[in-house]
Short mmCIF file of C-alpha atoms in Angstrom, two decimals:
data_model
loop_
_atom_site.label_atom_id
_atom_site.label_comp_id
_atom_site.label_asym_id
_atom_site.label_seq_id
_atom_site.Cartn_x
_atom_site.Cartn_y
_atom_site.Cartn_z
CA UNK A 1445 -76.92 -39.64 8.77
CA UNK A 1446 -78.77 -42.29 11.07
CA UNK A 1447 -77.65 -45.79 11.86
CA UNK A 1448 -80.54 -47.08 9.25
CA UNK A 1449 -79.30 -45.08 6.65
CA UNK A 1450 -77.43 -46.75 3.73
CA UNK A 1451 -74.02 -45.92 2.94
CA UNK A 1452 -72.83 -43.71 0.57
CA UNK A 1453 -72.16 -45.20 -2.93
CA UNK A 1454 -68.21 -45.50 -3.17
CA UNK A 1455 -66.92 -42.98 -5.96
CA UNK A 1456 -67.04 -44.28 -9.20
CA UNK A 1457 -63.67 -43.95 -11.12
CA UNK A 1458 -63.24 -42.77 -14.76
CA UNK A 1459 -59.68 -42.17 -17.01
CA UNK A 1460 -59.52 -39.81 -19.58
CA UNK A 1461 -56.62 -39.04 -22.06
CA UNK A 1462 -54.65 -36.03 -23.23
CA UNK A 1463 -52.93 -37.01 -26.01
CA UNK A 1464 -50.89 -34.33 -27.30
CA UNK A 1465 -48.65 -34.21 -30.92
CA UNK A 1466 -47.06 -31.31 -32.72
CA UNK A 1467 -46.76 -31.69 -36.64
CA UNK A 1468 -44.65 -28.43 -37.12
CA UNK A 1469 -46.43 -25.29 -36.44
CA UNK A 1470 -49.16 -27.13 -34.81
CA UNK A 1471 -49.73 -28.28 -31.72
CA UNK A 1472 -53.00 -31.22 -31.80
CA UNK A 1473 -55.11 -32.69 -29.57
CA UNK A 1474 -56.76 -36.19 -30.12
CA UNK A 1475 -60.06 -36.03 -29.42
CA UNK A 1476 -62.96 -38.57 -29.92
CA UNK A 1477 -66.95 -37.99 -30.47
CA UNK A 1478 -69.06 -38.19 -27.44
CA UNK A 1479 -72.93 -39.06 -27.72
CA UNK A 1480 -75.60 -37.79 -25.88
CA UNK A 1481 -74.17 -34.07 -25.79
CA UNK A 1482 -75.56 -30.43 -25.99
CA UNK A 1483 -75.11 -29.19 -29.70
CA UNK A 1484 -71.56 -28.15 -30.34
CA UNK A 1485 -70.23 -29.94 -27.71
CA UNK A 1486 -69.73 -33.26 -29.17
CA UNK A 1487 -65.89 -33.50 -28.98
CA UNK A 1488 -64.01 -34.98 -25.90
CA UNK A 1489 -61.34 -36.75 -25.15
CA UNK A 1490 -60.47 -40.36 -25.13
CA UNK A 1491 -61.65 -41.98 -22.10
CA UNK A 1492 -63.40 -44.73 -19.90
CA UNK A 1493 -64.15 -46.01 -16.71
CA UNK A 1494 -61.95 -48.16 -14.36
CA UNK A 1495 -62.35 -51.39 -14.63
CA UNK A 1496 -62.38 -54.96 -12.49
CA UNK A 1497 -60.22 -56.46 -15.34
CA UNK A 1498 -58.09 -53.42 -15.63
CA UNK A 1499 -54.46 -54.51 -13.38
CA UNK A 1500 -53.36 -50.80 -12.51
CA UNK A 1501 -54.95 -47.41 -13.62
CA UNK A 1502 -52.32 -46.90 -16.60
CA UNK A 1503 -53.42 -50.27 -17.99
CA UNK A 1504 -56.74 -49.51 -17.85
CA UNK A 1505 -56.26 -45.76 -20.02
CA UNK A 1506 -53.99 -47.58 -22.21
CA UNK A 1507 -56.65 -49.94 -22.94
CA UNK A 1508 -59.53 -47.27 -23.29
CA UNK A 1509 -56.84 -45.33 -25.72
CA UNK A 1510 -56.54 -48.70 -27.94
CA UNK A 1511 -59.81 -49.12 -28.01
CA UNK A 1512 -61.48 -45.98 -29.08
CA UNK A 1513 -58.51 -44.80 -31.45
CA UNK A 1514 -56.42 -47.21 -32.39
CA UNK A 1515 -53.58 -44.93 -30.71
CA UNK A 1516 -49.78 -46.87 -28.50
CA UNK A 1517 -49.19 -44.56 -26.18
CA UNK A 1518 -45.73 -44.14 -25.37
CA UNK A 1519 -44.72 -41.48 -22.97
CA UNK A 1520 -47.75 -40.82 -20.25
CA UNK A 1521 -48.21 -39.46 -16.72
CA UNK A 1522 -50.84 -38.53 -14.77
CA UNK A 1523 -51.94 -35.02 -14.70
CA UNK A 1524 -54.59 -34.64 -11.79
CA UNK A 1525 -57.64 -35.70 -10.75
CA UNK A 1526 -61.22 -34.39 -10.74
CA UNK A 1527 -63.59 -35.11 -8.88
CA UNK A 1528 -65.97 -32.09 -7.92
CA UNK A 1529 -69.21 -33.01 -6.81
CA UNK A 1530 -72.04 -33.61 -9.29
CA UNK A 1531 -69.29 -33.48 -12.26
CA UNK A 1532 -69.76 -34.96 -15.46
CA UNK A 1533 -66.60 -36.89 -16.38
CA UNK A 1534 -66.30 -37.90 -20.03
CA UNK A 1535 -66.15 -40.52 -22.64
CA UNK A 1536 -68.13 -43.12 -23.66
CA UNK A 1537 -69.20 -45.62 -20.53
CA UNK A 1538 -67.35 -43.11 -18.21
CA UNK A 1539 -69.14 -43.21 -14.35
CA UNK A 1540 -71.51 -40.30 -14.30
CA UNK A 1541 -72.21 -38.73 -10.68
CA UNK A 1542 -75.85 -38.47 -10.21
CA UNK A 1543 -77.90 -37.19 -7.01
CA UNK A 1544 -74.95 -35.61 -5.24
CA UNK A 1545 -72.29 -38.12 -5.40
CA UNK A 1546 -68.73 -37.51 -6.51
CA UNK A 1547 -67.35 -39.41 -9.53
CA UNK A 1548 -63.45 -39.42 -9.78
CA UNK A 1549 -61.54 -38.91 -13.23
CA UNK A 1550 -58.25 -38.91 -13.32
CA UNK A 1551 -56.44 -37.82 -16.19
CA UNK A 1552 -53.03 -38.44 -17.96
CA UNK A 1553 -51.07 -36.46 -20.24
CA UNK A 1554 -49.68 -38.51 -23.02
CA UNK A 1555 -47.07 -36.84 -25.52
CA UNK A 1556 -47.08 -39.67 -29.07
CA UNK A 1557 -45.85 -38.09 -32.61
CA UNK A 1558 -48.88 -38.42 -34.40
CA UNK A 1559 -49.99 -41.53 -36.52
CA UNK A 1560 -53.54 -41.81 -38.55
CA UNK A 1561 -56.01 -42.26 -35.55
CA UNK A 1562 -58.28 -45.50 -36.19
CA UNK A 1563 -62.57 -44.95 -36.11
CA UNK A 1564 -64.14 -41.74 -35.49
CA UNK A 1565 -61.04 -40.09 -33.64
CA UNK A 1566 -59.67 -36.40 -34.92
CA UNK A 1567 -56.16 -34.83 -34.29
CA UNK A 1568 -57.66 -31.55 -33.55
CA UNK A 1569 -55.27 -27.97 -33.28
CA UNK A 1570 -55.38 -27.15 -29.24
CA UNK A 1571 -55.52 -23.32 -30.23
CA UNK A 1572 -59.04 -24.90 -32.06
CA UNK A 1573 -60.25 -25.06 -27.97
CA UNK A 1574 -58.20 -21.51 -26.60
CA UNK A 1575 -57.73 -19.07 -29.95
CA UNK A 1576 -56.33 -16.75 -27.09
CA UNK A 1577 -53.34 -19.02 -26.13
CA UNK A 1578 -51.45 -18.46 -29.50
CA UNK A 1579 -49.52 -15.40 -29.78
CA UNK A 1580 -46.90 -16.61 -32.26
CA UNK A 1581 -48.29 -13.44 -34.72
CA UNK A 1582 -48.63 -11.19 -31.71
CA UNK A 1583 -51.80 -10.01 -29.61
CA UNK A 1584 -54.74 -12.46 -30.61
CA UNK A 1585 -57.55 -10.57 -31.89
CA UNK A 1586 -59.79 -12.01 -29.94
CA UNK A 1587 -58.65 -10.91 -26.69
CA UNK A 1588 -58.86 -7.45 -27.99
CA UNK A 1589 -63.01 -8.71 -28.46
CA UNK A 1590 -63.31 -10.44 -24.91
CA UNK A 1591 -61.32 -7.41 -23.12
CA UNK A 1592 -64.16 -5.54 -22.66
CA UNK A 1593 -66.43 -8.26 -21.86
CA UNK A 1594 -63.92 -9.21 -19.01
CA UNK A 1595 -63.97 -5.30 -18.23
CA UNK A 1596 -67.65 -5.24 -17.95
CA UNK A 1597 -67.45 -8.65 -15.75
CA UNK A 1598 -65.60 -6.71 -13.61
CA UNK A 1599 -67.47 -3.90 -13.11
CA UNK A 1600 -70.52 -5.86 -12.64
CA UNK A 1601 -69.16 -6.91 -9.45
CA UNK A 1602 -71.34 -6.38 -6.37
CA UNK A 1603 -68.96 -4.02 -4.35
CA UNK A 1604 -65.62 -2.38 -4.79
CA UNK A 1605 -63.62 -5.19 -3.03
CA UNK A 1606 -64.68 -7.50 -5.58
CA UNK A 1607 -64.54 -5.43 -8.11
CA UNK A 1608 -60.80 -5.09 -7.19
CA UNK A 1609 -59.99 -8.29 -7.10
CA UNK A 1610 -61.94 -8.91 -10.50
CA UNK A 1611 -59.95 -6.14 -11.68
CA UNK A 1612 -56.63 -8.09 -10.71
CA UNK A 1613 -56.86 -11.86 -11.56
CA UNK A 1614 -57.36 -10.06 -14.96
CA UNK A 1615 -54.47 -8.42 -15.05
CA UNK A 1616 -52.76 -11.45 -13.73
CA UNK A 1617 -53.91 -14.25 -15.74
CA UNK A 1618 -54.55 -11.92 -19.35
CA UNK A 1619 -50.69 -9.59 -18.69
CA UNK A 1620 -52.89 -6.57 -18.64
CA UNK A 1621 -51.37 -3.55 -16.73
CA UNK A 1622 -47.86 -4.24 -17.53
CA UNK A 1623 -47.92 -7.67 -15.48
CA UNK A 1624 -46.65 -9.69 -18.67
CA UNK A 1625 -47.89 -12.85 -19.96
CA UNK A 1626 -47.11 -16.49 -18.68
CA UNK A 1627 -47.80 -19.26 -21.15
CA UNK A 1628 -48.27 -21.45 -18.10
CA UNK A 1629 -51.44 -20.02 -16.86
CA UNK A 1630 -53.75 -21.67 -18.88
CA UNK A 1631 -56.06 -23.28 -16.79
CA UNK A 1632 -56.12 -20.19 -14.50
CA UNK A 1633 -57.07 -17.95 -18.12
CA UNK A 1634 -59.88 -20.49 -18.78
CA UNK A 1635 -61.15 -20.38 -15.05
CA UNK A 1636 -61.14 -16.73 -14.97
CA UNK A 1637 -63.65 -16.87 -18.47
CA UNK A 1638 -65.86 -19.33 -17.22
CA UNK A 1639 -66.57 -17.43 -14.05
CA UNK A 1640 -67.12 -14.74 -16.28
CA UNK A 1641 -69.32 -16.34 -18.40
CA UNK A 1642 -67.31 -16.25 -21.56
CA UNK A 1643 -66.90 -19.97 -22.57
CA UNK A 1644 -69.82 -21.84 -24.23
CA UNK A 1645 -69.94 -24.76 -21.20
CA UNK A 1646 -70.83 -21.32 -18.99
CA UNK A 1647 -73.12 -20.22 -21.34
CA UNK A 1648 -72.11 -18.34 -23.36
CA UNK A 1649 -73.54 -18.01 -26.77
CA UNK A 1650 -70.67 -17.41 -28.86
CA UNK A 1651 -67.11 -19.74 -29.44
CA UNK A 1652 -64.83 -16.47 -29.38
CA UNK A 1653 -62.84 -18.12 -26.58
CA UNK A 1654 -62.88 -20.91 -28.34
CA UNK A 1655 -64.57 -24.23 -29.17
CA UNK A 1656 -66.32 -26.32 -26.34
CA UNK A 1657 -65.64 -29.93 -25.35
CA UNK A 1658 -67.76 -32.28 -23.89
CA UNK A 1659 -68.19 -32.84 -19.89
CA UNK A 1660 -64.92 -31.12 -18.44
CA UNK A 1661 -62.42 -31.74 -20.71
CA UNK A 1662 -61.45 -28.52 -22.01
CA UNK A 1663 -60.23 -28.07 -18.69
CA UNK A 1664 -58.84 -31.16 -18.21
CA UNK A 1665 -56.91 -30.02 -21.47
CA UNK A 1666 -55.77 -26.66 -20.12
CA UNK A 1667 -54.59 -28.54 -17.24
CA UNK A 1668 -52.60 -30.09 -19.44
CA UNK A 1669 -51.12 -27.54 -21.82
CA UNK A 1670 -50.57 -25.34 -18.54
CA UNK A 1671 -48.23 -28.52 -17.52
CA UNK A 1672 -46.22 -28.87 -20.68
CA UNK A 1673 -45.46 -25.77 -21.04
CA UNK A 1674 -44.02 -25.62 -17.97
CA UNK A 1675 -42.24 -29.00 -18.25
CA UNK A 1676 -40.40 -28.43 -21.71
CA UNK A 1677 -38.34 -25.39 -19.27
CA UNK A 1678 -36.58 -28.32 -17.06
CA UNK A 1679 -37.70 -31.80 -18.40
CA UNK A 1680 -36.90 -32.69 -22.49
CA UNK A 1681 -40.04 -33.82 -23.10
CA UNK A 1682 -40.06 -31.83 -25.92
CA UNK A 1683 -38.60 -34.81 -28.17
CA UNK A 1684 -41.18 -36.88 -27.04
CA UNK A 1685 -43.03 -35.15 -29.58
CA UNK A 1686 -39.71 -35.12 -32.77
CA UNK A 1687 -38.96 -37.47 -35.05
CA UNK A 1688 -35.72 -39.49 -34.43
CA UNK A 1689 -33.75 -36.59 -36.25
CA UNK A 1690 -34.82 -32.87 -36.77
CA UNK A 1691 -33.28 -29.81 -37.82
CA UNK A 1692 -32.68 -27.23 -34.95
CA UNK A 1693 -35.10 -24.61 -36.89
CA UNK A 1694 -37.59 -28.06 -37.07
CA UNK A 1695 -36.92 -28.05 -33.32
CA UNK A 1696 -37.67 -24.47 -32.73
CA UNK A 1697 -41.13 -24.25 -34.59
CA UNK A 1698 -42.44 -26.89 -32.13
CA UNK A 1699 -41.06 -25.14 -29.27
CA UNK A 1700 -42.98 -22.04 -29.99
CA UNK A 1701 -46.20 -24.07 -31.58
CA UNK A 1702 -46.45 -25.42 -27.82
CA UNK A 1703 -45.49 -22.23 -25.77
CA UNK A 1704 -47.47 -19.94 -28.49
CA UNK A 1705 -44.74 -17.66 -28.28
CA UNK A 1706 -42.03 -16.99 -31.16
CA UNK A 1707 -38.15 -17.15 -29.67
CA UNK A 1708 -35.02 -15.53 -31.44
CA UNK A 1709 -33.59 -17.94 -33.64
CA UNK A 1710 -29.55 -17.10 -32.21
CA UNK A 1711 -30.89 -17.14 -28.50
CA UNK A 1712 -32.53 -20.84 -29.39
CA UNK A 1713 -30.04 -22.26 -30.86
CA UNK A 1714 -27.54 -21.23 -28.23
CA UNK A 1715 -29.63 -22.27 -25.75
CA UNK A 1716 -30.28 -25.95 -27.12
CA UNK A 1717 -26.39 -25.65 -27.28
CA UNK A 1718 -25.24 -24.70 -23.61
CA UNK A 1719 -27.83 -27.11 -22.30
CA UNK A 1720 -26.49 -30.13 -24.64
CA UNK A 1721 -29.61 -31.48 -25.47
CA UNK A 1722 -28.49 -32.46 -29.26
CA UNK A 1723 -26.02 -33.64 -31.34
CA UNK A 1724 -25.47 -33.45 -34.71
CA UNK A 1725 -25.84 -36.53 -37.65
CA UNK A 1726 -23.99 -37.15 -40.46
CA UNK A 1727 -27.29 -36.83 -42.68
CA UNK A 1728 -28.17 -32.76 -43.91
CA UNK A 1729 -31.55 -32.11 -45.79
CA UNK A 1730 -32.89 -29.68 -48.37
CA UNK A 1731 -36.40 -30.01 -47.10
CA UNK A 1732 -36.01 -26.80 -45.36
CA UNK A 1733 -36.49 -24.54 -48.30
CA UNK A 1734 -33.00 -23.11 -48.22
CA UNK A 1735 -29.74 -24.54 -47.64
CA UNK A 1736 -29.04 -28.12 -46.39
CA UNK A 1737 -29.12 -28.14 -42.70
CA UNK A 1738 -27.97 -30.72 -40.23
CA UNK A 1739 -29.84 -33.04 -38.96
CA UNK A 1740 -30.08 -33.39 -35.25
CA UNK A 1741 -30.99 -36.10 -32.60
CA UNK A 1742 -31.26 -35.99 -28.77
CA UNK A 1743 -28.53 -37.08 -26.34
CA UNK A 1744 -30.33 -38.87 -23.83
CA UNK A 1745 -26.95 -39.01 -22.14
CA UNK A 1746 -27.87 -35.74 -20.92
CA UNK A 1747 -30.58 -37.67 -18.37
CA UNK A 1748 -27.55 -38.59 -16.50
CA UNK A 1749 -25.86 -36.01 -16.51
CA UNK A 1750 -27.70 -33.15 -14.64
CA UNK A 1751 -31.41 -33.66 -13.10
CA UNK A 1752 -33.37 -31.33 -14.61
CA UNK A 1753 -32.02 -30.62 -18.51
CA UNK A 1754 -34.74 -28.71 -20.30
CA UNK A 1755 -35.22 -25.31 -22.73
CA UNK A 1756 -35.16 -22.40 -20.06
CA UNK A 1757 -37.09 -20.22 -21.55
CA UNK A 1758 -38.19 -17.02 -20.19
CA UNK A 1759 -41.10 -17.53 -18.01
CA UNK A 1760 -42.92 -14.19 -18.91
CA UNK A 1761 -43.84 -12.37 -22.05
CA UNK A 1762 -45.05 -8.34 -22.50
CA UNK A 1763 -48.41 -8.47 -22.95
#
């Protein structure tokens, strides 16, 4: 660069939202429409550029949030930020990178128990955007469809090192060869099929690993997930997501809706009991379908009492 040269534009800033609910057995995603996108990639998530009047970056999402769904967010914190060169961060108005230049996004995760959205916004199922992630009824069938395509990624490789190591960041990331699953390595599962090809943003023609989002926000979203499912093991964020009182099987079902994962209903509940996240109520329902059960509510003494209270569960599942 030469002394007559202008400078380099300054990085233009963007915020995007991941605002995540669980009604029950599913775990939702509020996503927005975004205009001027390929066909079938239409749906994004709420976001908007920084702006002079906005006082601090959290202001500034919260206002974007307000404005494009009618959504209060209550618990939020940021997740990361992106800012790869020539990206295309999302939302309507979001900076845009063009000839080169980086634009910044940076995203929060927001946890809300979810209302009616307000205009064109849709609480969407997560497992709508990674089919794979959700083994609550076992082995997904489609991973037993992409396995082979993954196989024959692999094998395509230009020389036997990378073949090997093709070979392994399968097995790692998918629990192939006896390495087991972990729920937390979503981003890395949805990095490992866009190299590959797999995903719609990378080409492929097909959704079988699941619907595409506009810009980069399905991987803003696996960011996400990846994070909260590693944060309900030693943070309760989990009752973020509850109603003021729950039953303990209430409780469960949105454990495993998040983690994808089903969990043995005695090694739950004594769980949730050694780590005295809840107490009991003096109110029972019959909404359960069987007999009254208790209603619970969190003990928030329990942020006091020890640093890092959360559901410990297992990190790793058999394939």
């Amino acid at each position: 660069m030469s002394e007559t040269d202008p400078p380099a534009p300054a990085p233009q800033v963007g915020l995007a939202a991941v605002i995540l609910a669980a009604t029950l057995d599913e775990p939702r995603v509020l996503t927005v429409p975004v205009a001027g996108q390929p066909e079938g990639r239409a749906e994004g998530l709420p976001a908007g550029p920084l702006e002079p009047a906005h006082p601090t970056l959290e202001r500034g999402l919260r206002a974007w949030v307000e404005r494009q769904t009618g959504q209060s967010l209550g618990y939020v914190e940021q997740l990361y930020t992106f800012g790869d060169r020539n990206r295309r961060p999302g939302g309507e108005g979001e900076a845009q990178g063009e000839g080169g230049q980086h634009a910044l996004s940076v995203a929060y995760l927001a946890l809300v128990r979810e209302a009616r959205p307000a205009a064109d916004s849709v609480w969407q199922s997560w497992y709508r955007y990674f089919p794979y992630e959700d083994r609550r009824a076992g082995r997904p069938a489609g991973l037993d469809a992409l396995s082979p395509r993954l196989e024959a990624w692999a094998e395509s490789a230009p020389d036997p090192e990378e073949r090997r190591r093709r070979g392994d960041r399968i097995g790692l990331t998918f629990g192939a060869a006896g390495s087991g699953w972990n729920e937390e390595r979503v981003l890395e599962r949805y990095e490992l099929l866009f190299e590959a090809g797999l995903v719609p943003e990378a080409g492929a023609p097909d959704i079988l690993a699941g619907h595409a989002m506009a810009f980069d926000h399905r991987r803003m979203l696996a960011t996400a997930l990846g994070r909260l499912r590693g944060k309900i093991k030693y943070r309760p964020v989990v009752f973020e997501l509850m109603p003021p009182t729950f039953t303990l099987g209430q409780l469960q079902r949105v454990v495993e809706a998040l983690s994808g994962i089903l969990l043995h209903k005695q090694n739950f509940r004594r769980l949730v009991a050694q780590q005295g996240l809840v107490e009991e109520t003096e109110a029972v329902t019959a909404e359960t379908g069987g007999r009254p059960a208790r209603l619970m509510r969190f003990r928030r003494e329990v942020l006091l009492e020890r640093p890092a209270p959360g559901l410990r569960l297992p990190s790793n599942r058999a394939g």
